[in-house]
XYZ file of C-alpha atoms in Angstrom:
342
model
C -16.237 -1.118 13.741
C -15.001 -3.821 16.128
C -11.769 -5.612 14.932
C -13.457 -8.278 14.226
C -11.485 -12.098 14.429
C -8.759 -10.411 15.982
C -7.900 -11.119 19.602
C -6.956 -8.347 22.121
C -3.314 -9.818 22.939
C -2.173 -10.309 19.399
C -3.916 -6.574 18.321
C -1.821 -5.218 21.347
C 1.311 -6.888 20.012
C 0.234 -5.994 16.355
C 0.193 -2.073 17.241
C 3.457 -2.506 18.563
C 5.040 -4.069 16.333
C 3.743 -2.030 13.292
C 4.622 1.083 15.260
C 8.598 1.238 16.252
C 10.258 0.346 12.899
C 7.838 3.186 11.039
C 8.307 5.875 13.695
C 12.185 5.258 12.964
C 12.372 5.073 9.838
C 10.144 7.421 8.463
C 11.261 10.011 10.686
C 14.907 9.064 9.863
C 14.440 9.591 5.936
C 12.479 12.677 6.940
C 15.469 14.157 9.256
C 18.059 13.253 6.959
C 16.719 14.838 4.001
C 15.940 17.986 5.951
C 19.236 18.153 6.878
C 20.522 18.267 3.001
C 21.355 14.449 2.490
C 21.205 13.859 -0.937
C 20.848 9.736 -2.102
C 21.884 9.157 -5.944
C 18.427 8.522 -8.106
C 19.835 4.936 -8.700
C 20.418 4.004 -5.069
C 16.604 5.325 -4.129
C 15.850 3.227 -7.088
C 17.668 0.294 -5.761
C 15.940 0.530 -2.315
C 12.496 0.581 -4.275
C 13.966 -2.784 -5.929
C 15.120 -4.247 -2.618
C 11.285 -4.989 -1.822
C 11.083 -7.288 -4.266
C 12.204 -10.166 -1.448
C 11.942 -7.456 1.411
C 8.355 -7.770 2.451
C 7.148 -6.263 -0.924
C 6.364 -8.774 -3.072
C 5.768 -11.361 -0.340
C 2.986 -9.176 1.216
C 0.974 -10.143 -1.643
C 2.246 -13.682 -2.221
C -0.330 -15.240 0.569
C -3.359 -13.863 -0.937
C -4.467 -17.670 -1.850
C -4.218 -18.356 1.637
C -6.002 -15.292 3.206
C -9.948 -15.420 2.281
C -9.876 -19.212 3.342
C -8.158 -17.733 6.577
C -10.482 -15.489 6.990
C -13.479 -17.641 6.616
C -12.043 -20.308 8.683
C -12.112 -22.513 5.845
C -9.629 -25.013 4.332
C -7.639 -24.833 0.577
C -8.554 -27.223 -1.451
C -7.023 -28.218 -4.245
C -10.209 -27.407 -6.745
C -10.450 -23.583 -4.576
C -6.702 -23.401 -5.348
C -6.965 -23.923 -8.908
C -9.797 -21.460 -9.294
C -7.983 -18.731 -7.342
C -5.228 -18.801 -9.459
C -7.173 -18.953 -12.856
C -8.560 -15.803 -12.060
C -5.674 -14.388 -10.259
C -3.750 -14.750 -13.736
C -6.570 -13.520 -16.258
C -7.114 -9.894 -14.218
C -3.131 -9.928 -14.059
C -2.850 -10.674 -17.679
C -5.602 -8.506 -19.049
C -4.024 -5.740 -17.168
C -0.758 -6.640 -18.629
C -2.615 -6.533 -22.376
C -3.582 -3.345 -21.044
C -0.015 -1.697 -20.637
C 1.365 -3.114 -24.019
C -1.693 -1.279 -25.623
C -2.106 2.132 -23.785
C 0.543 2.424 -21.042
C 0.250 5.890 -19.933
C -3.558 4.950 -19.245
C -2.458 2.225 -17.348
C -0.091 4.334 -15.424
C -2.556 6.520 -14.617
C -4.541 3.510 -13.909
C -2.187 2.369 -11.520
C -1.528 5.504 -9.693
C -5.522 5.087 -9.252
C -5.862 1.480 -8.364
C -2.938 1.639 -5.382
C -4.172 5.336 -3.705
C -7.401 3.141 -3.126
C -5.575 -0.095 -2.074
C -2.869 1.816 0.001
C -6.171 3.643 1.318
C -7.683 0.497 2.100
C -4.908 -0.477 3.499
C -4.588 2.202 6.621
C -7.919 1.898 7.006
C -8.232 -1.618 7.696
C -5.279 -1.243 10.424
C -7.284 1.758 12.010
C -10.312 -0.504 12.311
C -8.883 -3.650 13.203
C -5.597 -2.505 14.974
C -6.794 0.431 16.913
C -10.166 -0.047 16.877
C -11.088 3.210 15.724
C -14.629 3.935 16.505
C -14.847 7.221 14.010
C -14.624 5.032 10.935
C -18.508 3.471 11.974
C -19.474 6.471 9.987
C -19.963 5.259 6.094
C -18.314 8.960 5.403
C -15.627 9.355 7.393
C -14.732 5.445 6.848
C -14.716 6.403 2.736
C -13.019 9.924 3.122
C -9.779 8.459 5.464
C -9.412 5.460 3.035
C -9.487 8.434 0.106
C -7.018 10.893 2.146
C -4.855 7.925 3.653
C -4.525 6.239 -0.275
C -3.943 10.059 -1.257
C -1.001 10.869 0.673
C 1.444 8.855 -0.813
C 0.203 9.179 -4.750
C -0.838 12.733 -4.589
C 1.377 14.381 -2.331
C 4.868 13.840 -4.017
C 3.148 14.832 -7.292
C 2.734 18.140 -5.834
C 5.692 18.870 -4.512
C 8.037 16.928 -6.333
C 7.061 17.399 -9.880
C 9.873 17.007 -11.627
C 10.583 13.265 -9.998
C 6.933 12.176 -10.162
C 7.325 12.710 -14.080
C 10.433 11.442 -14.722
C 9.039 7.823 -13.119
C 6.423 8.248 -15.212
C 8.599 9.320 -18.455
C 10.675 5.890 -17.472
C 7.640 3.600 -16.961
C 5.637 4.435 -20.278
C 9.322 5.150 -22.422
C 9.645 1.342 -21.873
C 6.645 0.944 -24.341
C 7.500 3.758 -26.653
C 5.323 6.435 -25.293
C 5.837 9.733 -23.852
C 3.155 10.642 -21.400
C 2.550 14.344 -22.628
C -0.969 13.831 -22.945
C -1.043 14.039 -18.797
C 1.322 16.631 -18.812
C -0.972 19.566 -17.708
C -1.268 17.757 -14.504
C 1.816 18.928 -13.315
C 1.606 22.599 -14.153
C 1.715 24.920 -10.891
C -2.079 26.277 -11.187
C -2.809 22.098 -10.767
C -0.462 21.562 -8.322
C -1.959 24.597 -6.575
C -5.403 23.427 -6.744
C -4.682 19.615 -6.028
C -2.426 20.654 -2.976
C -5.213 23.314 -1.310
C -8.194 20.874 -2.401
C -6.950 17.779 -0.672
C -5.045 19.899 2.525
C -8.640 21.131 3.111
C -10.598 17.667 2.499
C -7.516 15.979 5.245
C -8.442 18.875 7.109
C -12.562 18.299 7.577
C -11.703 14.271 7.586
C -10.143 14.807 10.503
C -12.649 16.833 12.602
C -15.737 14.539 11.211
C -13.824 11.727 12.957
C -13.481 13.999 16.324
C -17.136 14.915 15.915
C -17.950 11.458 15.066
C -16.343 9.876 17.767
C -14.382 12.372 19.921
C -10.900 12.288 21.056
C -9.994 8.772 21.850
C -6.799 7.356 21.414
C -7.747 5.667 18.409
C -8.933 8.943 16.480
C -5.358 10.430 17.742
C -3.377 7.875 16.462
C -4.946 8.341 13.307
C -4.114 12.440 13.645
C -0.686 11.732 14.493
C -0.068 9.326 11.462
C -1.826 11.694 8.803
C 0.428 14.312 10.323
C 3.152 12.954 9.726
C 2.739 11.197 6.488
C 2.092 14.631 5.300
C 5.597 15.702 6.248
C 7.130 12.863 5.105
C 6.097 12.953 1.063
C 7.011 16.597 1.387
C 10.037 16.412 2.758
C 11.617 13.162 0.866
C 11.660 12.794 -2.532
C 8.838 10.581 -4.333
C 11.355 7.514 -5.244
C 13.001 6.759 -1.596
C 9.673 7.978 -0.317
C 7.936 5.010 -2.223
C 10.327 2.448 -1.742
C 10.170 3.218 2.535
C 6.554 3.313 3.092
C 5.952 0.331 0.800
C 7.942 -1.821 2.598
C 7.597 -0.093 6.404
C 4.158 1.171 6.112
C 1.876 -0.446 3.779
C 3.043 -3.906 3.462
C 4.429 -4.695 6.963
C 0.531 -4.308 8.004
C -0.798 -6.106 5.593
C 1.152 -8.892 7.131
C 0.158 -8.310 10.062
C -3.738 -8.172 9.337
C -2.413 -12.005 8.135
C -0.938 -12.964 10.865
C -4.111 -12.103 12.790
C -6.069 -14.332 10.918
C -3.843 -16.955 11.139
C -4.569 -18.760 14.415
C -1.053 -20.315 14.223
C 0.752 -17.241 13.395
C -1.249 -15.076 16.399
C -0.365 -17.750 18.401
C 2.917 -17.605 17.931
C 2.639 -13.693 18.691
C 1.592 -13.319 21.843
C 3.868 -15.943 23.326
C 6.190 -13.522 21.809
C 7.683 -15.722 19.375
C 8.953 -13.631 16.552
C 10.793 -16.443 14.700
C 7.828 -18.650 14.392
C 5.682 -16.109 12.926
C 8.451 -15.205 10.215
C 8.912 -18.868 9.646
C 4.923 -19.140 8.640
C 5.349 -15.972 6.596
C 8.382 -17.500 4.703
C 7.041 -20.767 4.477
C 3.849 -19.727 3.422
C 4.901 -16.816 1.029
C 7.572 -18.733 -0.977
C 5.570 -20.613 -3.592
C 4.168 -17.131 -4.548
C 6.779 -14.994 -4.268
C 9.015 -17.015 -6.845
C 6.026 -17.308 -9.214
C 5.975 -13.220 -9.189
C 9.940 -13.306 -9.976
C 9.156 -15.592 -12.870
C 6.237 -12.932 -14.139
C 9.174 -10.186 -13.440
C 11.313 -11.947 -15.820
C 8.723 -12.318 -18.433
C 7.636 -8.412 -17.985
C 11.494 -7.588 -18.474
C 11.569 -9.352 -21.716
C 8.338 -8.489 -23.006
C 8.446 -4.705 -23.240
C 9.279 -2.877 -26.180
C 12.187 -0.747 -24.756
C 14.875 -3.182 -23.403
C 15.752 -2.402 -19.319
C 18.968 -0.846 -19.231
C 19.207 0.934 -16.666
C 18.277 0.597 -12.939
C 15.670 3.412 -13.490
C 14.262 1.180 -16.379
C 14.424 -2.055 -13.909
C 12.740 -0.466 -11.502
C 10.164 0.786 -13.959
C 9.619 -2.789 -15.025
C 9.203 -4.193 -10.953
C 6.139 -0.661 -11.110
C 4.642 -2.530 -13.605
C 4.934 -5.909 -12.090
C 3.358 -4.737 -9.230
C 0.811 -3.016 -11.503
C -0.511 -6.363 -12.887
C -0.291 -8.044 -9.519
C -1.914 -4.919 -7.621
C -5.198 -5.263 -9.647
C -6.654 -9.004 -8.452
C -4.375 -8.042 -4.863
C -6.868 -5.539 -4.244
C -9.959 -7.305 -5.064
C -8.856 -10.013 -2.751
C -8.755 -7.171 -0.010
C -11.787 -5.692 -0.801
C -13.070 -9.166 -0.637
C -11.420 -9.438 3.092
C -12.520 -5.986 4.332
C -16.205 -6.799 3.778
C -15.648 -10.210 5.762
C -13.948 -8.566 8.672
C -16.510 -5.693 8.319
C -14.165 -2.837 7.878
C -15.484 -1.190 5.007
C -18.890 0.679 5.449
């Protein structure tokens, strides 16, 4: 479990860079709602929003440049094309899909980004730290399964009340109610769900020790599980969500780009931050204002008209829904190049 295509200097800088702004952050939303800090539901709605530009949206808007990347091959013009054919038809069925049965598709979605989000800590494990307990098939499946669970299944166990109230305000913008789920929030669930997966983080963890023993990689990946953990139980699901999107997940998705972008990792190790957000920008753009169009057409297209920040925000969960979908195969796609899933 190598990182493979990824040089030593820029993986150095990459796990540095990754590191500081989540350690202060995360801890910082964690602190302040210990210490009884209470944020209005619409401004924890608004930071959600505020990824739309901030490094949410754009995370997935180079995903026509990254298998080319990856493969060290060139976009033409015909691969282009094709990309973005089927790009649009998964996006689209899945958008059929939401108009038809959108508490399915909630559920769905809940699903598809607890194994993209998984996929995504996993892939920075392997490639970042190198960690040499995910060359078991097991323990490689089992942290992409607790490390996806942690931010979809945690806040629905403590926070029950907020978890279905998102999902009340997604779905009411097609008409429906979402009671058919509702037993999943009941405390005998909750109960279950909570002692099921603390146990199954619990034996993930000590396969990897047994696995691989206690290197630095395999503690780093401890100390992040930790305190993810403490994180979606201490701060409530909305500003939870909207934090580790941005600081978490998609900030090292980036940087998994920028490593296979010999101009960008370039640029990194000389230490040049500005010319690896330029490429980002630059690159990211074209995509990134053609998934503001598609949140425009979303707004107007559902049933229940937005009128509220909650309901904007549901529509963006939606957007990124639709987009999530062919994102992850695309990922899936690049973790069996780089050879990070088993």
């Amino acid at each position: 479990m190598a990182a493979v295509n990824v040089r030593r200097d820029v993986r150095d800088r990459l796990l540095e860079v990754t590191a500081r702004p989540i350690w202060v952050v995360l801890a910082t939303a964690a602190a302040v709602h210990l210490l009884g800090v209470r944020l209005p539901t619409d401004v924890q709605y608004g930071i959600l929003l505020a990824t739309v530009l901030l490094l949410g949206l754009p995370h997935g808007a180079l995903d026509h440049l990254t298998l080319p990347r990856a493969r060290a091959e060139s976009l033409t013009a015909r691969r282009f094309v094709v990309f973005c054919g089927w790009y649009l038809l998964l996006a689209s069925a899945y958008g059929v899909a939401w108009l038809v049965a959108p508490t399915a598709s909630f559920v769905g979605f809940v699903l598809l980004t607890w194994f993209h989000w998984g996929q995504g800590d996993r892939a920075h494990l392997a490639l970042v730290t190198d960690a040499a307990h995910l060359e078991n098939p097991w323990v490689n499946r089992l942290t992409l399964f607790v490390r996806g669970g942690l931010p979809m299944l945690v806040p629905l166990i403590w926070f029950p009340d907020a978890y279905e109230s998102v999902l009340a305000t997604v779905v009411g913008l097609f008409g429906s109610s979402g009671d058919w789920i509702a037993s999943l929030f009941s405390s005998e669930a909750r109960l279950a769900l909570g002692v099921g997966f603390g146990l199954l983080t619990l034996a993930t963890l000590a396969w990897g020790y047994r696995v691989a023993g206690d290197r630095p990689a395999w503690r780093i990946d401890v100390v992040e599980t930790i305190l993810l953990w403490v994180f979606f139980l201490s701060v409530p699901p909305i500003l939870a969500i909207g934090l580790y999107f941005v600081v978490w997940h998609s900030l090292r998705h980036l940087a998994r780009l920028v490593a296979i972008d010999d101009t960008a990792a370039s640029a990194l190790a000389r230490g040049s931050t500005t010319g690896v957000l330029t490429r980002l920008t630059r690159d990211a753009l074209p995509m990134t204002a053609g998934a503001l169009v598609l949140f425009g057409a979303i707004a107007v297209l559902v049933p229940t008209e937005p009128g509220t920040v909650a309901d904007v925000a549901g529509v963006y969960l939606v957007l990124l829904a639709v987009l999530t979908l062919p994102h992850a195969v695309v990922v899936t796609v690049l973790d069996r190049i780089q050879g990070v899933s088993p």
